[in-house]
PDB file of C-alpha atoms in Angstrom:
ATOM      1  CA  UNK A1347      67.385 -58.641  29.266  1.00 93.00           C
ATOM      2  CA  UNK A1348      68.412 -55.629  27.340  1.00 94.00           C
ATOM      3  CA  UNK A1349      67.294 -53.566  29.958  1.00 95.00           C
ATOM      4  CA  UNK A1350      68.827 -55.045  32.398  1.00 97.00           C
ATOM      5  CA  UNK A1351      72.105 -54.999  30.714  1.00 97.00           C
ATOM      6  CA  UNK A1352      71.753 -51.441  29.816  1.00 96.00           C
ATOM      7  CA  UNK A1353      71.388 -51.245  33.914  1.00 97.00           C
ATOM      8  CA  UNK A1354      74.601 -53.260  34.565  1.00 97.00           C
ATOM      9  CA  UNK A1355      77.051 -51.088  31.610  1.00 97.00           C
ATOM     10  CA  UNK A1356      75.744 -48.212  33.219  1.00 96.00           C
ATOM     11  CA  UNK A1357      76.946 -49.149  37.045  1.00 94.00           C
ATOM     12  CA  UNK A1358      80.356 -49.587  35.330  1.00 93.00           C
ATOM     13  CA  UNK A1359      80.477 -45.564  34.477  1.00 91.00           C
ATOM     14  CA  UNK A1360      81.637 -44.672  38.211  1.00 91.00           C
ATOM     15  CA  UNK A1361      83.603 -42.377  39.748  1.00 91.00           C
ATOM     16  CA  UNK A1362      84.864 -43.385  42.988  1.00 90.00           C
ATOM     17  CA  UNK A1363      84.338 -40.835  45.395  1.00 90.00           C
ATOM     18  CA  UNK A1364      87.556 -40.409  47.946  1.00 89.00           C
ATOM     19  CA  UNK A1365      85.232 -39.428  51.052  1.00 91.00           C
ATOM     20  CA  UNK A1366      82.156 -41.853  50.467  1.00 91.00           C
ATOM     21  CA  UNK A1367      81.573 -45.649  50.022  1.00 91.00           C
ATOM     22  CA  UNK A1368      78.755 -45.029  47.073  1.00 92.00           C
ATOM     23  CA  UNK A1369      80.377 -44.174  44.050  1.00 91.00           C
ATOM     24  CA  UNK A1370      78.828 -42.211  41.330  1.00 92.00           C
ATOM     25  CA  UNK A1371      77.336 -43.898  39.110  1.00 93.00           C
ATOM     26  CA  UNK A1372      74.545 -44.387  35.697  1.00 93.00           C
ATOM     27  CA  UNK A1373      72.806 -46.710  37.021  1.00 93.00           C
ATOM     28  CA  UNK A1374      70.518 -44.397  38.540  1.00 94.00           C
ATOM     29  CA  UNK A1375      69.869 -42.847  34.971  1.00 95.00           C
ATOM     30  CA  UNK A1376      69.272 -46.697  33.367  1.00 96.00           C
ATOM     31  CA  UNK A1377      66.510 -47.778  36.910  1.00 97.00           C
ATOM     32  CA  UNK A1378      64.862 -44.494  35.920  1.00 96.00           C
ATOM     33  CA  UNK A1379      64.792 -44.746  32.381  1.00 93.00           C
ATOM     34  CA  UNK A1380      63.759 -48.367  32.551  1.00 95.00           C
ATOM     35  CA  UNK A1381      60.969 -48.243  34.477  1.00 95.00           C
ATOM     36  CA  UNK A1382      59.692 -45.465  32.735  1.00 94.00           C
ATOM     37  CA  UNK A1383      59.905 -46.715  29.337  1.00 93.00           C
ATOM     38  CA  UNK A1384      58.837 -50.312  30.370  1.00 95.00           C
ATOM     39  CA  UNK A1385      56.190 -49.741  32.718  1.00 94.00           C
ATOM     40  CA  UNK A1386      56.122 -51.878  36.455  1.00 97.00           C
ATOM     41  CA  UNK A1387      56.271 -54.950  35.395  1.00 97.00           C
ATOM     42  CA  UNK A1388      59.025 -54.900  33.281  1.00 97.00           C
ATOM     43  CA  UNK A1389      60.966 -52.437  34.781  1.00 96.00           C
ATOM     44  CA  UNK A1390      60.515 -54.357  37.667  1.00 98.00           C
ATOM     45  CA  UNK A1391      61.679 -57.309  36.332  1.00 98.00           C
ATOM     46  CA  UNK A1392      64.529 -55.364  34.476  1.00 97.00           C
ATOM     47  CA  UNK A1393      66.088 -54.384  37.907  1.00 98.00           C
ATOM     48  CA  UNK A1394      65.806 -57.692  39.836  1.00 98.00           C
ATOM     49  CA  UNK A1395      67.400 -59.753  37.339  1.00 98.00           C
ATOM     50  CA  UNK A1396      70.199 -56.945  38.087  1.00 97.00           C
ATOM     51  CA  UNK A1397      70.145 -57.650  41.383  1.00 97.00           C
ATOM     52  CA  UNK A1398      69.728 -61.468  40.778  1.00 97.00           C
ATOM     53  CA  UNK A1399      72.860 -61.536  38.633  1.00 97.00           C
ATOM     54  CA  UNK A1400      74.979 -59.910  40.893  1.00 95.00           C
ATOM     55  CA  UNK A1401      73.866 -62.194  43.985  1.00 95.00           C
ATOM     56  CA  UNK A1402      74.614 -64.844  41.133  1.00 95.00           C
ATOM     57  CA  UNK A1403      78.473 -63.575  41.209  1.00 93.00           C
ATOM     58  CA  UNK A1404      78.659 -61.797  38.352  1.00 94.00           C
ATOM     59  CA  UNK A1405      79.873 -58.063  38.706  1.00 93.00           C
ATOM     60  CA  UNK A1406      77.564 -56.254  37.714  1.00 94.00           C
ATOM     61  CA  UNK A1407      76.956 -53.549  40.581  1.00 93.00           C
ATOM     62  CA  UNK A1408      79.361 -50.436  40.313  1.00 90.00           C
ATOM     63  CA  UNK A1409      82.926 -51.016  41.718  1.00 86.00           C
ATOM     64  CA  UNK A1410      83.600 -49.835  45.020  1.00 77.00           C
ATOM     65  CA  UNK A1411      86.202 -47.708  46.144  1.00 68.00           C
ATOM     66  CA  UNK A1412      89.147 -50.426  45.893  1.00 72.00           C
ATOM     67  CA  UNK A1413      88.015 -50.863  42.121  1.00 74.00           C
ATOM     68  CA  UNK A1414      86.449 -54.558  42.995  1.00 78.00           C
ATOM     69  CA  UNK A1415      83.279 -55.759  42.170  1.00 83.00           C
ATOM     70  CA  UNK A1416      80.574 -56.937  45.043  1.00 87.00           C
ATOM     71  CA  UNK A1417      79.424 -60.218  44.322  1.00 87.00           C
ATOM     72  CA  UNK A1418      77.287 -62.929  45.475  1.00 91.00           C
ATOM     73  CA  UNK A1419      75.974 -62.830  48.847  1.00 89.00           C
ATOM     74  CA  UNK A1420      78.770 -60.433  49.606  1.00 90.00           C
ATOM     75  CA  UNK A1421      76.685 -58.222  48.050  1.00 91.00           C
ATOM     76  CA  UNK A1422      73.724 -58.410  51.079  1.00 94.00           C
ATOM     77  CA  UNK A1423      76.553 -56.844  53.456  1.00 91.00           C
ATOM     78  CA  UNK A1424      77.578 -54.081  50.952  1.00 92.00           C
ATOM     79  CA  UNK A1425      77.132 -50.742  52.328  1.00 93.00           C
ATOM     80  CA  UNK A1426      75.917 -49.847  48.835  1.00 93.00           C
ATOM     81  CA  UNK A1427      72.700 -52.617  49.383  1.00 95.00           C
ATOM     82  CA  UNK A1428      70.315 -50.183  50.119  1.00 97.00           C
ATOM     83  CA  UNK A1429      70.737 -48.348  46.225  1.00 97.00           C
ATOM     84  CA  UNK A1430      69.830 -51.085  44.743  1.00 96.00           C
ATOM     85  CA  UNK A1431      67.106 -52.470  46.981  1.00 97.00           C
ATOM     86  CA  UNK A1432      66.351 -48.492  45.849  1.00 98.00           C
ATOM     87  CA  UNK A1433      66.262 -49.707  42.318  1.00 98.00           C
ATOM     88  CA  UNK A1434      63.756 -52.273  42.309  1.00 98.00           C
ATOM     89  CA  UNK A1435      61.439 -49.908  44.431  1.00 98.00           C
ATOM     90  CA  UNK A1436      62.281 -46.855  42.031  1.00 98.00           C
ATOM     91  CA  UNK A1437      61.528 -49.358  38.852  1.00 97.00           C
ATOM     92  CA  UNK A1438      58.143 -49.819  39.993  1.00 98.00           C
ATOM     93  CA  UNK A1439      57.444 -46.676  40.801  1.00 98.00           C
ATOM     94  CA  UNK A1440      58.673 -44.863  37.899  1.00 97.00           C
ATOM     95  CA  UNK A1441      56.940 -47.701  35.765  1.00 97.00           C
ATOM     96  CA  UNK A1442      53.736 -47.234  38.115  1.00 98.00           C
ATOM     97  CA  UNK A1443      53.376 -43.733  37.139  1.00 97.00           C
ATOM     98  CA  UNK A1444      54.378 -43.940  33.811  1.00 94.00           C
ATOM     99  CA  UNK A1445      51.127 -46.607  32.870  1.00 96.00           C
ATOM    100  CA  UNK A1446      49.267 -43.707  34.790  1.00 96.00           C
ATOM    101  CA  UNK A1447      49.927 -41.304  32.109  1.00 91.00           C
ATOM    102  CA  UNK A1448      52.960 -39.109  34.062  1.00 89.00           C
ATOM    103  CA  UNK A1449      55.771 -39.201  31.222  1.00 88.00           C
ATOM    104  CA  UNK A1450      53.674 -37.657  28.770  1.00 87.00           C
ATOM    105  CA  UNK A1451      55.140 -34.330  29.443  1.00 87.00           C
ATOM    106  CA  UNK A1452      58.403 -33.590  30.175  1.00 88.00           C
ATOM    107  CA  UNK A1453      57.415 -31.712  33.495  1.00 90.00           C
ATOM    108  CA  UNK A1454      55.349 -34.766  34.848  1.00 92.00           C
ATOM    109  CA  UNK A1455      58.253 -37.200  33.417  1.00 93.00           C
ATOM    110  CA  UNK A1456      60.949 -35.205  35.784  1.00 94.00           C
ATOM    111  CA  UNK A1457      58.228 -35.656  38.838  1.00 96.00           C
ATOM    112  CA  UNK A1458      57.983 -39.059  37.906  1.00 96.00           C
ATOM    113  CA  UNK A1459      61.939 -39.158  38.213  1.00 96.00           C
ATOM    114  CA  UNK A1460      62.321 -37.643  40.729  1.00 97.00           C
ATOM    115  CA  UNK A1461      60.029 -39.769  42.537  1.00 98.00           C
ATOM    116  CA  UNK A1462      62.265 -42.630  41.708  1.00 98.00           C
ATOM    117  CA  UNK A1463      64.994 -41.035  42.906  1.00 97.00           C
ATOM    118  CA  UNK A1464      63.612 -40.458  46.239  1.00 98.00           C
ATOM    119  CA  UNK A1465      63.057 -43.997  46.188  1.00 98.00           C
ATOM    120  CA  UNK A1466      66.647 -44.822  46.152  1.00 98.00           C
ATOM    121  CA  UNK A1467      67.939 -42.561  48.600  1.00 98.00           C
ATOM    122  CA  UNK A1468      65.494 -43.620  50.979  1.00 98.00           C
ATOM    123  CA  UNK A1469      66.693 -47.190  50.826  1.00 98.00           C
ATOM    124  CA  UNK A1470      70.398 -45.970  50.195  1.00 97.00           C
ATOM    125  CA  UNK A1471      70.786 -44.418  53.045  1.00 98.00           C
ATOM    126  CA  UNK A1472      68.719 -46.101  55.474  1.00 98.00           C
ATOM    127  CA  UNK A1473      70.790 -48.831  55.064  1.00 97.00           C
ATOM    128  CA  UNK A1474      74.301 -46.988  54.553  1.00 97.00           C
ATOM    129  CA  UNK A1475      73.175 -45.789  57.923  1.00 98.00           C
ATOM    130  CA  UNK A1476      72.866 -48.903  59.351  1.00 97.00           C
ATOM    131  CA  UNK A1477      75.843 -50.885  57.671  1.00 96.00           C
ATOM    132  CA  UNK A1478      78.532 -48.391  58.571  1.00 96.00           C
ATOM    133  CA  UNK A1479      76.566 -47.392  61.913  1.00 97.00           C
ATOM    134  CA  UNK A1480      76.876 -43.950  60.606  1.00 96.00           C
ATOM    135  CA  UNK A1481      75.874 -40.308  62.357  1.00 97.00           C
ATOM    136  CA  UNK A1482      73.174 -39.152  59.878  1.00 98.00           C
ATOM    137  CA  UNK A1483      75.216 -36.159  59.384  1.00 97.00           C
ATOM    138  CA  UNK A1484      77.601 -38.572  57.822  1.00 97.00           C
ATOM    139  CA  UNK A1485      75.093 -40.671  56.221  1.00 97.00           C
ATOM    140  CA  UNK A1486      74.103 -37.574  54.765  1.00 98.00           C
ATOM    141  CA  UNK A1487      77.684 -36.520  53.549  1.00 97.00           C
ATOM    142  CA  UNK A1488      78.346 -40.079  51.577  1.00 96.00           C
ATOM    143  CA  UNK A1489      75.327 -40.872  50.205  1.00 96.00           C
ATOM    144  CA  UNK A1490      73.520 -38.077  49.308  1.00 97.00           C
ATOM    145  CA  UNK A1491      74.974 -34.496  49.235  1.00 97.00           C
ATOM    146  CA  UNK A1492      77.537 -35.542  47.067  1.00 96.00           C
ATOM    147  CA  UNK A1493      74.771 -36.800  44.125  1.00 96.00           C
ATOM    148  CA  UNK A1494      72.179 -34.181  44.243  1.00 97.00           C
ATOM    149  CA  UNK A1495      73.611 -32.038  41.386  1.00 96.00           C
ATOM    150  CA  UNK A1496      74.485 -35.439  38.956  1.00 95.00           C
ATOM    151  CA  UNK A1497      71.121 -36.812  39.692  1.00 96.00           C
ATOM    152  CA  UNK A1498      68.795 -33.519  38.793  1.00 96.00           C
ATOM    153  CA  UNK A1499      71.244 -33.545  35.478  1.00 95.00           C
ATOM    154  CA  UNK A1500      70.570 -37.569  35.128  1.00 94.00           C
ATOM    155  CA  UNK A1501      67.017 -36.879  35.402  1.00 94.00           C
ATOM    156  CA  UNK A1502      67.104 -34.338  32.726  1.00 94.00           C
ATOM    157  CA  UNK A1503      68.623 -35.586  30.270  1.00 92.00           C
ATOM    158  CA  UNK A1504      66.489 -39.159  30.754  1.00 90.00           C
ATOM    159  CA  UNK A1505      63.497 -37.000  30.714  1.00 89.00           C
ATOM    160  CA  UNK A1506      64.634 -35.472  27.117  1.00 88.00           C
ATOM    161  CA  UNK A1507      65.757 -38.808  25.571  1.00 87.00           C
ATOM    162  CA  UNK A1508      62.428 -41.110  26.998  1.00 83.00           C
ATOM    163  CA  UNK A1509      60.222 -40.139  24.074  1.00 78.00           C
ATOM    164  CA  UNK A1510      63.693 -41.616  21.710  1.00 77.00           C
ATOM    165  CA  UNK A1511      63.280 -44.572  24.037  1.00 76.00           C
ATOM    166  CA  UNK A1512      60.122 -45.396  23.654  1.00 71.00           C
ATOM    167  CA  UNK A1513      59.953 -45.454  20.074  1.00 71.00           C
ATOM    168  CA  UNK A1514      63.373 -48.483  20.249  1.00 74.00           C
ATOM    169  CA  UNK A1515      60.719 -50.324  22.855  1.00 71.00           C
ATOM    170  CA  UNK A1516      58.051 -50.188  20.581  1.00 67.00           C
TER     171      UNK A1516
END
């Protein structure tokens, strides 16, 4: 629960970008960070009840653009659906390679990461391809270009703070 909450704070730190549906966001930071300092199952479970509560109604994803919240099953038409179908995936994978011994160094943590992250732009713009029946070179332009240079710096500085982490888990 804590986990997931910490996922659901950080999706309200966005910028809304003026050329892109997908804002900038932390939850990206809180998927990775969970799954690696939970492990699979429980970062697994951290990031669907995310997704559960927001299918729920509640607003928990980021806001979009407009400054609203997507909620309920308004959220399986978002254009943002693929991130956080991204975030389950990236919670188990992160968590995956984290019981496999990857996040004991900070080198193998970041691969971990960025593993994770790869994850979610897979999904994210697979489907922002297909909900806005996008040109990949715009596909490209919204939904990932624009987060390249956050997301190495998100993964860093989750990377530094995970051994902090683990120590509030344990």
């Amino acid at each position: 629960a804590a986990a997931t909450a910490f996922i659901a704070v950080s999706a309200q730190v966005a910028i809304r970008l003026p050329f892109s549906p997908v804002p900038l966001t932390g939850q990206t930071f809180a998927v990775l960070m969970t799954g690696a300092a939970l492990g699979t199952s429980l970062g697994l479970a951290s990031a669907s009840l995310y997704f559960a509560l927001a299918l729920a109604g509640l607003p928990v994803l980021a806001p979009t653009a407009e400054g609203t919240h997507v909620t309920g099953t308004a959220v399986l038409s978002s254009p943002t659906l693929g991130y956080v179908v991204g975030f389950l995936i990236a919670s188990a994978a992160v968590g995956a390679l984290a019981e496999r011994g990857f996040t004991r160094t900070p080198l193998r943590t970041v691969l971990a990461m960025v593993v994770g992250n790869v994850a979610i732009y897979a999904s994210g713009l697979l489907w922002l391809h297909h909900a806005l029946a996008a040109t990949w070179s715009n596909t490209i332009a919204w939904g990932l270009t624009p987060f390249l240079i956050g997301d190495a710096i998100k993964i860093a500085v989750a990377a530094g703070l995970l051994p902090t982490v683990w120590r509030f888990v344990r």
